[in-house]
Amino acid sequence: MEINKLLNIVFPPLFVIALLFILPPFLVLKLLFSTQRFVFKENVAGKVVLITGSSSGIGEHLAYEYARRGARLSLVARRTDRLQKVADKARQLGSPDVIVITADVSKIEDCKRFVDMTVNHFGQLDHLVNNAGVAHGTFFKETRNISDLVPIMDINFWGSVYGTHFAVPYLRKSKGKIIVISSAAGWLYPPGATIYSASKAAQIGLYESLRIECPEIGITIVTPGFVESEMTQRFRPAKYLKNEPTDDCAKAIVESTCRGDMYLTEPFWMRPLFLVKVLCPELWDWTCYWLIVHRRRALDKNA
Ligand SMILES: *[C@@H]1O[C@H](CO)[C@@H](O)[C@H](O)[C@H]1NC(C)=O
């Protein structure tokens, strides 16, 4: 019998049996390590943190949370006036030094410039927070001009990759960290978020691989779901659900990063949904269809 055909039959059941033995000690070890990480978590006072998309939403509140902990900040976004206001508040909250850089993350030369300016000013880089992102909220079939979807990939995916490329040498030197503000959509692929989900999934894929390539850099992949921001203003999860306040989310992100977690989902209750998606994909698709696609069709008919 050909080796792959044999493995097809033998490997899956053997794997399940092996898992029964491996999983309990693995979970115990994991608990021990997470306790250790909790006790020896990083103090970011005086560290240099670069945050993209920090003029509003999660990025803005991350700036405040890092400021309260005494980190020095490099704030990057397209809107200079809003960025100045965030910088002023960050200084008041306790950041010893804040610089503001106007840049568009979808442009390679802008990304090179903000990393260079940060290192020239502070002499080092400790945390790179890839936060800048844009959303869209229409069904794929309603796309009028496919070119409209290109910026979503350019900002969400390439916009984190470019900055990361230029920052990696400095982060390796400082044994620093990368924080990726991805999205629960990057694992759940809800309807009405096709290109957005794809950009976030691409982002997750890149950093999962990079984490193994560069073990000296800690990478925390954050998958926010129902969190308050400009992006989610238009999407109410449901009448009875409320978006998590942005400052709570930002606090959880910095805590998680300082512990050196691999993943963080906010709000935390959304995490089991990833298991549903993996273990019962039919159930997930069916529920999403009835809650989102079917309801929209009914609404459109009545309109
Ligand atoms: C789609 O948009 C792009 C740029 O926004 C434009 O250059 C192009 O002509 C548009 N295509 C169509 C078919 O309207």
GROMACS .gro file of C-alpha atoms and ligand atoms in nm:
model
  317
    1MET     CA    1   0.000   0.000   0.000
    2GLU     CA    2   0.119   0.350  -0.079
    3ILE     CA    3   0.249   0.530   0.230
    4ASN     CA    4  -0.001   0.820   0.221
    5LYS     CA    5  -0.296   0.587   0.180
    6LEU     CA    6  -0.172   0.389   0.481
    7LEU     CA    7  -0.124   0.707   0.685
    8ASN     CA    8  -0.471   0.826   0.590
    9ILE     CA    9  -0.611   0.522   0.767
   10VAL     CA   10  -0.367   0.487   1.056
   11PHE     CA   11  -0.260   0.840   1.149
   12PRO     CA   12  -0.591   1.009   1.245
   13PRO     CA   13  -0.698   0.749   1.507
   14LEU     CA   14  -0.341   0.721   1.643
   15PHE     CA   15  -0.330   1.098   1.670
   16VAL     CA   16  -0.653   1.112   1.871
   17ILE     CA   17  -0.522   0.844   2.109
   18ALA     CA   18  -0.186   1.025   2.144
   19LEU     CA   19  -0.371   1.348   2.217
   20LEU     CA   20  -0.547   1.188   2.514
   21PHE     CA   21  -0.204   1.124   2.668
   22ILE     CA   22  -0.031   1.444   2.560
   23LEU     CA   23  -0.306   1.692   2.644
   24PRO     CA   24  -0.323   1.660   3.028
   25PRO     CA   25   0.052   1.712   3.097
   26PHE     CA   26   0.061   1.982   2.827
   27LEU     CA   27  -0.218   2.175   2.998
   28VAL     CA   28  -0.046   2.146   3.337
   29LEU     CA   29   0.281   2.278   3.190
   30LYS     CA   30   0.093   2.556   3.016
   31LEU     CA   31  -0.068   2.661   3.343
   32LEU     CA   32   0.275   2.666   3.515
   33PHE     CA   33   0.425   2.881   3.237
   34SER     CA   34   0.130   3.121   3.237
   35THR     CA   35   0.170   3.165   3.615
   36GLN     CA   36   0.538   3.238   3.563
   37ARG     CA   37   0.459   3.490   3.288
   38PHE     CA   38   0.206   3.656   3.514
   39VAL     CA   39   0.458   3.693   3.797
   40PHE     CA   40   0.746   3.813   3.576
   41LYS     CA   41   0.547   4.036   3.342
   42GLU     CA   42   0.725   4.314   3.155
   43ASN     CA   43   0.741   4.666   3.294
   44VAL     CA   44   0.705   4.907   3.001
   45ALA     CA   45   0.813   5.224   3.187
   46GLY     CA   46   1.071   5.400   2.967
   47LYS     CA   47   1.023   5.152   2.683
   48VAL     CA   48   0.962   5.283   2.329
   49VAL     CA   49   0.626   5.189   2.178
   50LEU     CA   50   0.519   5.265   1.820
   51ILE     CA   51   0.143   5.250   1.756
   52THR     CA   52  -0.008   5.278   1.407
   53GLY     CA   53  -0.363   5.407   1.366
   54SER     CA   54  -0.344   5.576   1.704
   55SER     CA   55  -0.569   5.874   1.624
   56SER     CA   56  -0.887   5.690   1.731
   57GLY     CA   57  -1.039   5.368   1.859
   58ILE     CA   58  -0.828   5.089   2.006
   59GLY     CA   59  -0.503   5.256   1.890
   60GLU     CA   60  -0.586   5.579   2.072
   61HIS     CA   61  -0.669   5.396   2.394
   62LEU     CA   62  -0.356   5.181   2.365
   63ALA     CA   63  -0.159   5.508   2.362
   64TYR     CA   64  -0.328   5.614   2.688
   65GLU     CA   65  -0.275   5.274   2.851
   66TYR     CA   66   0.096   5.267   2.761
   67ALA     CA   67   0.123   5.633   2.874
   68ARG     CA   68  -0.018   5.548   3.218
   69ARG     CA   69   0.256   5.287   3.250
   70GLY     CA   70   0.525   5.541   3.163
   71ALA     CA   71   0.618   5.423   2.814
   72ARG     CA   72   0.765   5.662   2.554
   73LEU     CA   73   0.542   5.680   2.249
   74SER     CA   74   0.565   5.719   1.874
   75LEU     CA   75   0.212   5.779   1.746
   76VAL     CA   76   0.143   5.718   1.377
   77ALA     CA   77  -0.175   5.792   1.176
   78ARG     CA   78  -0.304   5.988   0.878
   79ARG     CA   79  -0.492   6.255   1.075
   80THR     CA   80  -0.232   6.489   1.229
   81ASP     CA   81  -0.474   6.714   1.422
   82ARG     CA   82  -0.637   6.420   1.602
   83LEU     CA   83  -0.297   6.263   1.662
   84GLN     CA   84  -0.176   6.585   1.833
   85LYS     CA   85  -0.472   6.572   2.073
   86VAL     CA   86  -0.400   6.208   2.156
   87ALA     CA   87  -0.033   6.297   2.213
   88ASP     CA   88  -0.126   6.580   2.452
   89LYS     CA   89  -0.348   6.352   2.657
   90ALA     CA   90  -0.081   6.079   2.661
   91ARG     CA   91   0.171   6.329   2.802
   92GLN     CA   92  -0.077   6.430   3.072
   93LEU     CA   93  -0.132   6.064   3.160
   94GLY     CA   94   0.239   6.014   3.227
   95SER     CA   95   0.428   5.941   2.908
   96PRO     CA   96   0.773   6.105   2.939
   97ASP     CA   97   0.816   6.159   2.563
   98VAL     CA   98   0.567   6.143   2.276
   99ILE     CA   99   0.630   6.205   1.907
  100VAL     CA  100   0.366   6.227   1.635
  101ILE     CA  101   0.424   6.106   1.278
  102THR     CA  102   0.175   6.158   0.996
  103ALA     CA  103   0.189   5.856   0.767
  104ASP     CA  104  -0.016   5.621   0.553
  105VAL     CA  105   0.063   5.257   0.640
  106SER     CA  106  -0.027   5.140   0.291
  107LYS     CA  107   0.277   5.328   0.153
  108ILE     CA  108   0.613   5.152   0.187
  109GLU     CA  109   0.814   5.476   0.206
  110ASP     CA  110   0.588   5.609   0.485
  111CYS     CA  111   0.646   5.292   0.689
  112LYS     CA  112   1.022   5.316   0.646
  113ARG     CA  113   1.003   5.681   0.751
  114PHE     CA  114   0.806   5.624   1.072
  115VAL     CA  115   1.032   5.342   1.188
  116ASP     CA  116   1.348   5.546   1.106
  117MET     CA  117   1.212   5.860   1.274
  118THR     CA  118   1.120   5.664   1.587
  119VAL     CA  119   1.462   5.501   1.620
  120ASN     CA  120   1.643   5.828   1.539
  121HIS     CA  121   1.450   6.008   1.808
  122PHE     CA  122   1.448   5.746   2.086
  123GLY     CA  123   1.749   5.535   1.990
  124GLN     CA  124   1.554   5.209   2.022
  125LEU     CA  125   1.221   5.036   1.958
  126ASP     CA  126   1.062   4.794   2.205
  127HIS     CA  127   0.701   4.739   2.100
  128LEU     CA  128   0.551   4.772   1.753
  129VAL     CA  129   0.171   4.783   1.763
  130ASN     CA  130   0.021   4.711   1.421
  131ASN     CA  131  -0.321   4.857   1.479
  132ALA     CA  132  -0.416   5.066   1.173
  133GLY     CA  133  -0.706   4.910   0.988
  134VAL     CA  134  -1.020   4.976   0.789
  135ALA     CA  135  -1.344   4.782   0.756
  136HIS     CA  136  -1.617   4.744   0.501
  137GLY     CA  137  -1.963   4.612   0.561
  138THR     CA  138  -2.126   4.511   0.237
  139PHE     CA  139  -2.194   4.175   0.081
  140PHE     CA  140  -1.946   4.073  -0.187
  141LYS     CA  141  -2.211   4.059  -0.459
  142GLU     CA  142  -2.298   4.423  -0.388
  143THR     CA  143  -1.945   4.541  -0.471
  144ARG     CA  144  -1.983   4.787  -0.757
  145ASN     CA  145  -1.617   4.839  -0.841
  146ILE     CA  146  -1.376   4.568  -0.730
  147SER     CA  147  -1.099   4.831  -0.706
  148ASP     CA  148  -1.278   4.964  -0.396
  149LEU     CA  149  -1.169   4.653  -0.205
  150VAL     CA  150  -0.796   4.687  -0.277
  151PRO     CA  151  -0.725   4.948  -0.003
  152ILE     CA  152  -0.864   4.710   0.262
  153MET     CA  153  -0.592   4.456   0.187
  154ASP     CA  154  -0.333   4.733   0.140
  155ILE     CA  155  -0.402   4.887   0.481
  156ASN     CA  156  -0.493   4.585   0.696
  157PHE     CA  157  -0.241   4.336   0.559
  158TRP     CA  158   0.040   4.518   0.378
  159GLY     CA  159   0.004   4.810   0.620
  160SER     CA  160   0.125   4.586   0.902
  161VAL     CA  161   0.377   4.393   0.695
  162TYR     CA  162   0.569   4.700   0.570
  163GLY     CA  163   0.622   4.851   0.916
  164THR     CA  164   0.714   4.511   1.056
  165HIS     CA  165   0.976   4.463   0.784
  166PHE     CA  166   1.153   4.786   0.877
  167ALA     CA  167   1.113   4.733   1.253
  168VAL     CA  168   1.231   4.371   1.281
  169PRO     CA  169   1.608   4.450   1.301
  170TYR     CA  170   1.548   4.691   1.593
  171LEU     CA  171   1.301   4.456   1.765
  172ARG     CA  172   1.550   4.168   1.742
  173LYS     CA  173   1.811   4.390   1.902
  174SER     CA  174   1.583   4.499   2.188
  175LYS     CA  175   1.422   4.153   2.222
  176GLY     CA  176   1.103   4.349   2.172
  177LYS     CA  177   0.746   4.266   2.092
  178ILE     CA  178   0.499   4.291   1.807
  179ILE     CA  179   0.133   4.336   1.885
  180VAL     CA  180  -0.102   4.259   1.598
  181ILE     CA  181  -0.452   4.402   1.624
  182SER     CA  182  -0.624   4.156   1.396
  183SER     CA  183  -0.990   4.062   1.430
  184ALA     CA  184  -1.215   3.777   1.536
  185ALA     CA  185  -1.325   3.792   1.169
  186GLY     CA  186  -0.978   3.657   1.081
  187TRP     CA  187  -1.085   3.326   1.236
  188LEU     CA  188  -1.463   3.335   1.200
  189TYR     CA  189  -1.522   3.473   0.847
  190PRO     CA  190  -1.868   3.621   0.905
  191PRO     CA  191  -2.082   3.708   0.600
  192GLY     CA  192  -2.062   4.069   0.484
  193ALA     CA  193  -1.693   4.084   0.573
  194THR     CA  194  -1.534   3.886   0.291
  195ILE     CA  195  -1.230   4.095   0.201
  196TYR     CA  196  -1.196   4.225   0.558
  197SER     CA  197  -1.188   3.868   0.696
  198ALA     CA  198  -0.941   3.768   0.427
  199SER     CA  199  -0.709   4.059   0.512
  200LYS     CA  200  -0.722   3.971   0.882
  201ALA     CA  201  -0.665   3.599   0.816
  202ALA     CA  202  -0.365   3.690   0.599
  203GLN     CA  203  -0.232   3.906   0.879
  204ILE     CA  204  -0.269   3.625   1.136
  205GLY     CA  205  -0.096   3.380   0.903
  206LEU     CA  206   0.203   3.604   0.852
  207TYR     CA  207   0.264   3.665   1.224
  208GLU     CA  208   0.211   3.300   1.321
  209SER     CA  209   0.493   3.211   1.085
  210LEU     CA  210   0.714   3.507   1.183
  211ARG     CA  211   0.683   3.412   1.550
  212ILE     CA  212   0.854   3.080   1.478
  213GLU     CA  213   1.120   3.244   1.258
  214CYS     CA  214   1.212   3.509   1.519
  215PRO     CA  215   1.177   3.358   1.866
  216GLU     CA  216   1.362   3.660   2.013
  217ILE     CA  217   1.060   3.876   1.927
  218GLY     CA  218   0.740   3.813   2.124
  219ILE     CA  219   0.428   3.826   1.910
  220THR     CA  220   0.080   3.873   2.055
  221ILE     CA  221  -0.206   3.828   1.810
  222VAL     CA  222  -0.514   4.013   1.929
  223THR     CA  223  -0.853   3.922   1.786
  224PRO     CA  224  -1.106   4.181   1.898
  225GLY     CA  225  -1.472   4.120   1.826
  226PHE     CA  226  -1.745   4.341   1.963
  227VAL     CA  227  -1.528   4.632   2.080
  228GLU     CA  228  -1.635   4.998   2.063
  229SER     CA  229  -1.453   5.198   1.793
  230GLU     CA  230  -1.517   5.408   1.483
  231MET     CA  231  -1.504   5.084   1.288
  232THR     CA  232  -1.783   4.914   1.482
  233GLN     CA  233  -2.010   5.218   1.512
  234ARG     CA  234  -2.207   5.098   1.213
  235PHE     CA  235  -2.221   4.735   1.329
  236ARG     CA  236  -2.430   4.678   1.637
  237PRO     CA  237  -2.380   4.312   1.726
  238ALA     CA  238  -2.744   4.274   1.833
  239LYS     CA  239  -3.003   4.471   2.025
  240TYR     CA  240  -2.921   4.303   2.357
  241LEU     CA  241  -2.541   4.295   2.309
  242LYS     CA  242  -2.315   4.592   2.377
  243ASN     CA  243  -1.968   4.651   2.238
  244GLU     CA  244  -1.688   4.624   2.494
  245PRO     CA  245  -1.560   4.973   2.600
  246THR     CA  246  -1.241   5.060   2.412
  247ASP     CA  247  -1.040   5.142   2.726
  248ASP     CA  248  -1.114   4.800   2.881
  249CYS     CA  249  -0.997   4.635   2.559
  250ALA     CA  250  -0.678   4.847   2.547
  251LYS     CA  251  -0.595   4.759   2.908
  252ALA     CA  252  -0.642   4.388   2.839
  253ILE     CA  253  -0.415   4.415   2.533
  254VAL     CA  254  -0.126   4.581   2.719
  255GLU     CA  255  -0.159   4.336   3.012
  256SER     CA  256  -0.156   4.043   2.772
  257THR     CA  257   0.144   4.181   2.583
  258CYS     CA  258   0.340   4.236   2.905
  259ARG     CA  259   0.270   3.874   3.003
  260GLY     CA  260   0.391   3.765   2.659
  261ASP     CA  261   0.071   3.585   2.557
  262MET     CA  262   0.053   3.439   2.206
  263TYR     CA  263  -0.316   3.522   2.167
  264LEU     CA  264  -0.579   3.747   2.313
  265THR     CA  265  -0.947   3.762   2.224
  266GLU     CA  266  -1.161   4.054   2.344
  267PRO     CA  267  -1.423   4.024   2.478
  268PHE     CA  268  -1.301   3.689   2.608
  269TRP     CA  269  -1.641   3.517   2.576
  270MET     CA  270  -1.601   3.513   2.197
  271ARG     CA  271  -1.312   3.267   2.215
  272PRO     CA  272  -1.522   2.946   2.223
  273LEU     CA  273  -1.676   3.056   1.892
  274PHE     CA  274  -1.342   2.972   1.724
  275LEU     CA  275  -1.386   2.614   1.843
  276VAL     CA  276  -1.739   2.603   1.702
  277LYS     CA  277  -1.602   2.724   1.368
  278VAL     CA  278  -1.333   2.453   1.363
  279LEU     CA  279  -1.525   2.162   1.514
  280CYS     CA  280  -1.878   2.228   1.377
  281PRO     CA  281  -1.835   2.442   1.062
  282GLU     CA  282  -2.182   2.349   0.934
  283LEU     CA  283  -2.343   2.476   1.253
  284TRP     CA  284  -2.145   2.802   1.233
  285ASP     CA  285  -2.235   2.866   0.868
  286TRP     CA  286  -2.600   2.785   0.924
  287THR     CA  287  -2.628   3.016   1.227
  288CYS     CA  288  -2.452   3.303   1.047
  289TYR     CA  289  -2.675   3.254   0.744
  290TRP     CA  290  -2.996   3.281   0.945
  291LEU     CA  291  -2.876   3.560   1.174
  292ILE     CA  292  -2.716   3.779   0.908
  293VAL     CA  293  -2.785   3.688   0.545
  294HIS     CA  294  -3.143   3.572   0.578
  295ARG     CA  295  -3.238   3.859   0.809
  296ARG     CA  296  -3.088   4.109   0.564
  297ARG     CA  297  -3.286   3.956   0.278
  298ALA     CA  298  -3.606   3.978   0.480
  299LEU     CA  299  -3.531   4.342   0.569
  300ASP     CA  300  -3.454   4.427   0.203
  301LYS     CA  301  -3.783   4.268   0.094
  302ASN     CA  302  -3.981   4.472   0.344
  303ALA     CA  303  -3.800   4.793   0.255
  304LIG     C1  304  -1.311   5.149  -1.055
  304LIG     O1  305  -1.242   5.243  -0.974
  304LIG     C2  306  -1.113   5.277  -1.020
  304LIG     C3  307  -1.042   5.363  -0.917
  304LIG     O2  308  -1.123   5.401  -0.814
  304LIG     C4  309  -1.124   5.345  -1.155
  304LIG     O3  310  -0.995   5.379  -1.203
  304LIG     C5  311  -1.194   5.251  -1.253
  304LIG     O4  312  -1.217   5.316  -1.375
  304LIG     C6  313  -1.326   5.202  -1.195
  304LIG     N1  314  -1.377   5.096  -1.281
  304LIG     C7  315  -1.503   5.092  -1.322
  304LIG     C8  316  -1.539   4.975  -1.410
  304LIG     O5  317  -1.586   5.177  -1.293
   0.00000   0.00000   0.00000
